[in-house]
Coordinates of C-alpha atoms in Angstrom, one line a residue:
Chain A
X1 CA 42.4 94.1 -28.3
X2 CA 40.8 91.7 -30.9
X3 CA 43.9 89.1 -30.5
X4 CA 42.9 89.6 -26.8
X5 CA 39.4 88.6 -27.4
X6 CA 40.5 85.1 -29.4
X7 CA 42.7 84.2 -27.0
X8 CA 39.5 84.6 -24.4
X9 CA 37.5 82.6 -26.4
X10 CA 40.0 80.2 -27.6
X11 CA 41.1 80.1 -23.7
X12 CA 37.4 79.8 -22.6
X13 CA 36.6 77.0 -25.3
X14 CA 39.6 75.0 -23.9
X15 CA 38.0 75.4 -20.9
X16 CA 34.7 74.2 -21.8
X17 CA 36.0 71.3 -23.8
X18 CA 38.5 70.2 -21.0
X19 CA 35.8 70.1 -18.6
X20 CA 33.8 68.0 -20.7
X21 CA 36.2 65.9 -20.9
X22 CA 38.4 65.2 -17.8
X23 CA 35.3 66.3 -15.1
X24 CA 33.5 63.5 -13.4
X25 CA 31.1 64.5 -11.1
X26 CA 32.0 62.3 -7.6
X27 CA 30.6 59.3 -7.2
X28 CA 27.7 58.7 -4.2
X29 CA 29.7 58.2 -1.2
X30 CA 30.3 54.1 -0.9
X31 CA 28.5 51.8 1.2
X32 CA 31.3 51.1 4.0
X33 CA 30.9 47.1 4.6
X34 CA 31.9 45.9 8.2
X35 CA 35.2 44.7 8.1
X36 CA 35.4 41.0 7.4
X37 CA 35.6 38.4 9.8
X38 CA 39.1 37.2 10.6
X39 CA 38.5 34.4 13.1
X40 CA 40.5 34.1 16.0
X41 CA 41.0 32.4 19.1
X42 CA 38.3 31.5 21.7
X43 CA 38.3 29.9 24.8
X44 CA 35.1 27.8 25.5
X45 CA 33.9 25.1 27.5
X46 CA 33.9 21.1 26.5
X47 CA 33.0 17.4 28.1
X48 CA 36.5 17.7 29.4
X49 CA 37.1 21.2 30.6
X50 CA 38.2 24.5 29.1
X51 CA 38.8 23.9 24.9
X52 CA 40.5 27.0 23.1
X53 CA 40.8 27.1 19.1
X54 CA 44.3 27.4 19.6
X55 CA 44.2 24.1 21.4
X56 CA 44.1 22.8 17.4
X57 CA 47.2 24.4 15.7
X58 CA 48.6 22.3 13.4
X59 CA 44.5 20.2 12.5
X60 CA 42.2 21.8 10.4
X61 CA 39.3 22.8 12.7
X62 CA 36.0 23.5 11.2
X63 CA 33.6 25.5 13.3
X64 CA 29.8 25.4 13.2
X65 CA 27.3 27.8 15.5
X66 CA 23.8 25.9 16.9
X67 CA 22.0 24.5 19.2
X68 CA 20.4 21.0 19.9
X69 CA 17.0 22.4 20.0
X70 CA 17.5 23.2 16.3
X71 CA 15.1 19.9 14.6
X72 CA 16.7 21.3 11.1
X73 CA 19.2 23.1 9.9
X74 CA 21.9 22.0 12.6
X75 CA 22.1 17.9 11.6
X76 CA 21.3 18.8 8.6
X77 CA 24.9 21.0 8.9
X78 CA 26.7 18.7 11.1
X79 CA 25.8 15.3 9.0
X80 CA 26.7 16.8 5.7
X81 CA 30.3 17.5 8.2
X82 CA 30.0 13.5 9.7
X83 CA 29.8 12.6 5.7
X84 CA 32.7 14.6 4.8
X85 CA 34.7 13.3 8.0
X86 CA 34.0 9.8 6.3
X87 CA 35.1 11.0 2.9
X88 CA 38.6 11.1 4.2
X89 CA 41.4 8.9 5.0
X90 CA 42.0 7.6 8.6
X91 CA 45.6 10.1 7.9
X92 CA 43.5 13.0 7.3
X93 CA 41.0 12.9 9.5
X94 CA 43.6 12.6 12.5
X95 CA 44.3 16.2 11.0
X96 CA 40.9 17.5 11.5
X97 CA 38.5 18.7 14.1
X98 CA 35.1 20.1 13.9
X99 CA 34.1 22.5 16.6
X100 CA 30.1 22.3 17.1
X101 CA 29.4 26.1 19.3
X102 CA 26.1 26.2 21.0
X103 CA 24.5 29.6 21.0
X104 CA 22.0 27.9 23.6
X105 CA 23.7 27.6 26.8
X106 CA 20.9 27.8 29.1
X107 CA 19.2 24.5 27.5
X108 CA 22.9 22.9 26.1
X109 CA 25.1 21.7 29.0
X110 CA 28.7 19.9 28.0
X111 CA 27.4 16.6 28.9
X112 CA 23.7 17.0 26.6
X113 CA 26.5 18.2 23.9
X114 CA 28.8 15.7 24.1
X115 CA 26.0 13.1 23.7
X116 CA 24.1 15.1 20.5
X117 CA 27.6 15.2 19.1
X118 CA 28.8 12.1 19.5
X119 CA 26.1 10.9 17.2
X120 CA 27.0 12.4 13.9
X121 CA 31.0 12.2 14.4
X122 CA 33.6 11.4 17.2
X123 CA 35.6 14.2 15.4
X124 CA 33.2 16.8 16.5
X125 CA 33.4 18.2 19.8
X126 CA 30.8 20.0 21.8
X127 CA 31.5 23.5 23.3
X128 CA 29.8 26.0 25.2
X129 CA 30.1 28.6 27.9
X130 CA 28.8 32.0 29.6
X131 CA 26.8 33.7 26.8
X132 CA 29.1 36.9 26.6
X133 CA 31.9 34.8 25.7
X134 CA 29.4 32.7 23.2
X135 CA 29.4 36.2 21.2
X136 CA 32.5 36.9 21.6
X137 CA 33.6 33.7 19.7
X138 CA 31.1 34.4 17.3
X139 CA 31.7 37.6 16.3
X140 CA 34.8 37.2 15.8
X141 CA 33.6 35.0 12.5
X142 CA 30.9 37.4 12.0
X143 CA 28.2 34.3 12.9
X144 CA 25.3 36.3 14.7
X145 CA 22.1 34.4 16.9
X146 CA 19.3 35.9 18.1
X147 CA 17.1 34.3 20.4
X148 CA 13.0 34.3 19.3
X149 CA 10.4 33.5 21.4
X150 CA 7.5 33.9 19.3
X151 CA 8.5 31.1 16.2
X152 CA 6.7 28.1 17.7
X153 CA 4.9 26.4 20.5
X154 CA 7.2 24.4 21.5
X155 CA 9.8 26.9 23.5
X156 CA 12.3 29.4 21.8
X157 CA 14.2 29.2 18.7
X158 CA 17.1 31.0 17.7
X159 CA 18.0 32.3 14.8
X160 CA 21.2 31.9 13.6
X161 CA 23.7 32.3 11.0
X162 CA 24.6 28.3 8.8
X163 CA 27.7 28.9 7.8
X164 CA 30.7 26.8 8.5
X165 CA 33.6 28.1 9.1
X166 CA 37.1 26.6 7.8
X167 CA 40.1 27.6 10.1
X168 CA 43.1 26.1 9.1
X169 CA 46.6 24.6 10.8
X170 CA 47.9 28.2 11.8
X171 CA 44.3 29.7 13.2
X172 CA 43.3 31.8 10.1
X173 CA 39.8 31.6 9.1
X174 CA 40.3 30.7 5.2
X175 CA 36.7 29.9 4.2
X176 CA 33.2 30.3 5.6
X177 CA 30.8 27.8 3.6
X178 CA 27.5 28.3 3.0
X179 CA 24.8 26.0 4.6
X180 CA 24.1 22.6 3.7
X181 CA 27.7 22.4 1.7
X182 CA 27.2 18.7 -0.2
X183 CA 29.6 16.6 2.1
X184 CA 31.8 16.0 -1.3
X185 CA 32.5 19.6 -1.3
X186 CA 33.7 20.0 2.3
X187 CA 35.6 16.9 2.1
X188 CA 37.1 18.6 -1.2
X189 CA 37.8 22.5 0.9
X190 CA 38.8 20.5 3.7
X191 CA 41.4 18.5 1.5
X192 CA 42.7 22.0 0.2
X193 CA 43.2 23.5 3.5
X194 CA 44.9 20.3 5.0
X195 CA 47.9 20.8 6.5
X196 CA 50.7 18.3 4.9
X197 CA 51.7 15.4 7.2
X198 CA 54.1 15.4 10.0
X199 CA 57.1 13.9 8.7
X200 CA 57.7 10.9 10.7
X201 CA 60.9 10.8 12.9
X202 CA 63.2 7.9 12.0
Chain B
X1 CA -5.3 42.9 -6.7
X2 CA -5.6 40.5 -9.3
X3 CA -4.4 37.5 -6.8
X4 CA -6.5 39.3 -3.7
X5 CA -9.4 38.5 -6.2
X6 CA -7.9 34.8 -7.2
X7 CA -7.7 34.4 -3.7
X8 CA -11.4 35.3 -2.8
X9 CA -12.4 33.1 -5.8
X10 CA -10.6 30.0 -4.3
X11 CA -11.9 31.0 -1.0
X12 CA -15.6 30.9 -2.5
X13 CA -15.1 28.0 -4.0
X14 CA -13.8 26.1 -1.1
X15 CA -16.8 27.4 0.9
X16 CA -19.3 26.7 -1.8
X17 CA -18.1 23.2 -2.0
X18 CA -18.1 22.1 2.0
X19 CA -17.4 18.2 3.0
X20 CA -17.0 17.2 -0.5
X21 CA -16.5 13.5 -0.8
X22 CA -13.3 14.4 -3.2
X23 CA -11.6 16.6 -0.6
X24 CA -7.9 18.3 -1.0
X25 CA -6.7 14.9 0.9
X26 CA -7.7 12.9 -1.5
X27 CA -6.1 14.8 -4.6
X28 CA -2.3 14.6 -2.6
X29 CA -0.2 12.3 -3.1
X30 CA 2.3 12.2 -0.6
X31 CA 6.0 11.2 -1.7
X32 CA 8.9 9.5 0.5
X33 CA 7.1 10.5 3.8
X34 CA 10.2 10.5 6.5
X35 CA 11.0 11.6 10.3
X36 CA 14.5 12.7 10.8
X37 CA 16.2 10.5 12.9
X38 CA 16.3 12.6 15.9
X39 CA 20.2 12.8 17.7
X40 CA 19.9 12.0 21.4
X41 CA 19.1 15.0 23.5
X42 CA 17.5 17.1 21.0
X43 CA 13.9 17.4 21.7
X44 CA 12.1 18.1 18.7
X45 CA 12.9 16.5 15.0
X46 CA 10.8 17.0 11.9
X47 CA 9.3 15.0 9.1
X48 CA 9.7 15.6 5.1
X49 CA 8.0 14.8 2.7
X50 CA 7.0 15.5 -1.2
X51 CA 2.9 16.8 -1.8
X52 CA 2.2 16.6 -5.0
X53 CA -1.7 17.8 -6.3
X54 CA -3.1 16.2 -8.8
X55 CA -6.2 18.3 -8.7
X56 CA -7.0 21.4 -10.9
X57 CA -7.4 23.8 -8.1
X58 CA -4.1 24.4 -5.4
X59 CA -4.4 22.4 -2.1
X60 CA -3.4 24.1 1.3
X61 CA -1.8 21.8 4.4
X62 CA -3.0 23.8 7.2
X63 CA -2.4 20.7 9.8
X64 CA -0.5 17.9 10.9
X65 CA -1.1 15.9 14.3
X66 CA 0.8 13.1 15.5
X67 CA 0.7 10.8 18.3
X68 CA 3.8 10.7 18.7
X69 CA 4.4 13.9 19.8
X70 CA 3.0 16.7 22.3
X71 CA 3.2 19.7 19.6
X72 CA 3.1 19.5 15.5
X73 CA 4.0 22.7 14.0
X74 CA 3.7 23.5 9.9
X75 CA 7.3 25.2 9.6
X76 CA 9.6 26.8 7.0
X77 CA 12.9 28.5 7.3
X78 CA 13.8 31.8 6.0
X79 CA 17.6 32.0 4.6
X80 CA 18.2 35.7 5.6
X81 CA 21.9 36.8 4.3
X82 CA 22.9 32.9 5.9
X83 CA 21.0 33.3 9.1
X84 CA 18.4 30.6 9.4
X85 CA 15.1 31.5 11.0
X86 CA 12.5 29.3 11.2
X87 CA 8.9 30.1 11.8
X88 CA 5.8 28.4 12.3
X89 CA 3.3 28.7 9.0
X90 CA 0.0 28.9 8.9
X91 CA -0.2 26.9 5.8
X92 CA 1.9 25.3 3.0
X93 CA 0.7 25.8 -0.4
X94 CA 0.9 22.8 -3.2
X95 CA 0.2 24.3 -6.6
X96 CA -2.6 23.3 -8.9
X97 CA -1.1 20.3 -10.7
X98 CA 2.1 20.8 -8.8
X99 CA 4.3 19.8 -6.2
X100 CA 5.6 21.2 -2.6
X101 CA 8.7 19.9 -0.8
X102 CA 8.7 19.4 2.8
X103 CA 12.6 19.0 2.7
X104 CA 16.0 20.0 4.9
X105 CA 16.4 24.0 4.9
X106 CA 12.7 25.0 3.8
X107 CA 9.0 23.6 4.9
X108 CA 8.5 20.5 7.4
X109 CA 6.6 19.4 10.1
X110 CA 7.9 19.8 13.5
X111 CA 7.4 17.3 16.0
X112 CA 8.0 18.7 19.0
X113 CA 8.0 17.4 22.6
X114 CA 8.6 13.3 21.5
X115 CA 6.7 11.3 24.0
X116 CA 8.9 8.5 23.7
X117 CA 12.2 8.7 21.7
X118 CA 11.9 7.8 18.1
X119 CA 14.2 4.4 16.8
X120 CA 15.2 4.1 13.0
X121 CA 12.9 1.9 11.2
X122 CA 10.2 3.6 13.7
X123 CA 6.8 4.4 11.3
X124 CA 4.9 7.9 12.9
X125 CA 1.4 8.5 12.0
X126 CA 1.1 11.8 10.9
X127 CA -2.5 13.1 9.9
X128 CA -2.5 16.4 7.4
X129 CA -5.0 18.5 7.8
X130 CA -6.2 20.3 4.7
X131 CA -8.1 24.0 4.5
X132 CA -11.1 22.4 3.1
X133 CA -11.5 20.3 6.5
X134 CA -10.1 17.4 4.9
X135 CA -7.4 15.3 6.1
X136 CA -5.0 12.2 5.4
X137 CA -3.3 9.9 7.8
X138 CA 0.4 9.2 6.5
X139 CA 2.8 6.8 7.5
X140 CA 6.3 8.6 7.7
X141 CA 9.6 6.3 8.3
X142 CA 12.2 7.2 10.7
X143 CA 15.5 7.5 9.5
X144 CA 19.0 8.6 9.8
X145 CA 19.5 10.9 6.8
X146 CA 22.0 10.8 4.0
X147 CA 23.3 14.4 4.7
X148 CA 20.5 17.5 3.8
X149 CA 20.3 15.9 0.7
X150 CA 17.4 17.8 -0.7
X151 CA 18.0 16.3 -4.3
X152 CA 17.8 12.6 -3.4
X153 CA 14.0 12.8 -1.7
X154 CA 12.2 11.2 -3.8
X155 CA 12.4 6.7 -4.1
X156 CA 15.5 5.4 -3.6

């Protein structure tokens, strides 16, 4: 009976000081983030007709969300992208494209695009389309818009996400860069994405 | 509470001291004044500049008016997570002895509605309107920007 009590107690001490030991209460449950943004194709609209990402396989394509109302943040984006272009060799630029996406189609035809464009850099190319397809290409990079009526006198503004999105030779989103990137970075991420140079044909 | 009270002081004091000779306007200097040269199309652009107080008491911009435009806006952008929103202010503050950027990203002046487009080398009078009614005309160059920039705003 006794040796049947210490064993208890030496069984219930165990117990104690494994528990102390090797029990963790659970942690809270986790914050589930939204997958990340792969990227993907789109098809949108440009001076010349229908203009798909895929359109660019083999160039670097960087891809920026705005609208030619915006008085800021979108030259501010797009020169810092024209300085970057010029950064680069005449060989490495003819391996890159920049993709400037309106999220304003009711203001931004292809023609008004093509001429706001064309004034930063002729390697940036206008695009935009019905609105549903507009989200549909930006979701797929996780850029969101949001039109606000309220912000100023002067007609709507629309909020919307700076970042610019670095897809490289195959299609795969490999970097989204925050706004206002110094053009001697982005000429740096877009010299790391590059692809190599087609080897000439003798 | 402590700044409710700072604020009611500074009010009093602005109202205590009405059409002073030595208004707000005349303690801020205004640095590198310059319109964004606007990209064709686009219908509003906006103008930067550094304010700089050299009084002892902080200065509020609660105007600006142009000619050259239909609408002038005080604005400032918010960066929310990476999405941009810009909104209309009701004033920019310039710290006692201090300095406020109107620069790429953050405050300006929004000229919206151009009456006739701007040219590079264009100079736009810009009046800034002060909360103690004062006010100071400003000549602001137009100009194709080096990129956003916001460290090179000042001479150069």
């Amino acid at each position: 009976m006794r040796t049947w009590l210490i064993a208890l107690n030496l069984l219930l001490a165990a117990a104690i000081v494994g528990a102390t030991f090797f029990w963790h209460p659970a942690p809270p449950p986790a914050l589930v983030l939204a997958p990340a943004p792969t990227g993907g194709d789109f098809e949108l609209d440009g001076p010349q007709g229908p203009v798909a990402l895929r359109d660019f396989r083999g160039k670097l394509v960087l891809v920026q969300f705005g609208y030619t109302y915006c008085p800021d943040i979108c030259p501010t984006a797009l020169m810092e992208i024209a300085q970057a272009f010029a950064e680069l060799t005449p060989d490495e630029l003819a391996r890159v494209q920049a993709l400037f996406v309106s999220v304003d189609p009711e203001r931004d035809d292809v023609a008004r695009l093509r001429e706001y464009t064309a004034f930063f850099h002729p390697n940036i190319l206008g695009l935009t389309g019905p609105l549903p397809r507009i989200r549909e290409a930006a979701a797929r990079f996780g850029a969101v818009f949001s039109r606000q009526d309220d912000a100023s006198a002067g007609g709507y503004v629309i909020d919307h996400s700076a970042l610019t999105y670095v897809i490289d030779a195959e299609g795969k989103l490999v970097a989204a860069l925050p706004h206002a990137t110094p053009a001697r970075l982005l000429a740096q991420e877009i010299r790391n994405h590059l692809p190599p140079p087609r080897k000439e044909t003798p | 509470m402590n700044r409710v009270l700072a604020c009611l002081g500074l009010v009093c004091t602005i109202l205590a001291a009405p059409a002073h000779a030595s208004g707000m306007a005349d303690r801020i200097q205004v640095g590198d004044p310059h319109v964004r040269l606007a990209p064709p199309g686009a219908r509003a652009t906006a103008a930067f500049m550094a304010l700089q107080n050299d009084g002892e008491q902080p200065a509020h911009l609660v105007s600006a008016a142009s000619d050259a435009a239909r609408i002038v806006e005080l604005h400032d952008h918010i960066n929310d997570g990476g999405v941009m929103r810009m909104r209309q202010v009701k004033e920019i503050a310039v710290p006692a002895k201090g300095e406020t950027l109107l620069k790429p990203g953050s405050y300006h002046i929004m000229l919206i509605d151009m009456k006739a487009p701007l040219k590079e080398g264009d100079h736009v009078v810009i009046t800034l309107g002060f909360s103690d009614g004062s006010h100071k005309a400003i000549h602001a160059t137009v100009r194709k920007p080096a990129g956003g920039a916001p460290m090179r705003h000042m001479g150069h």
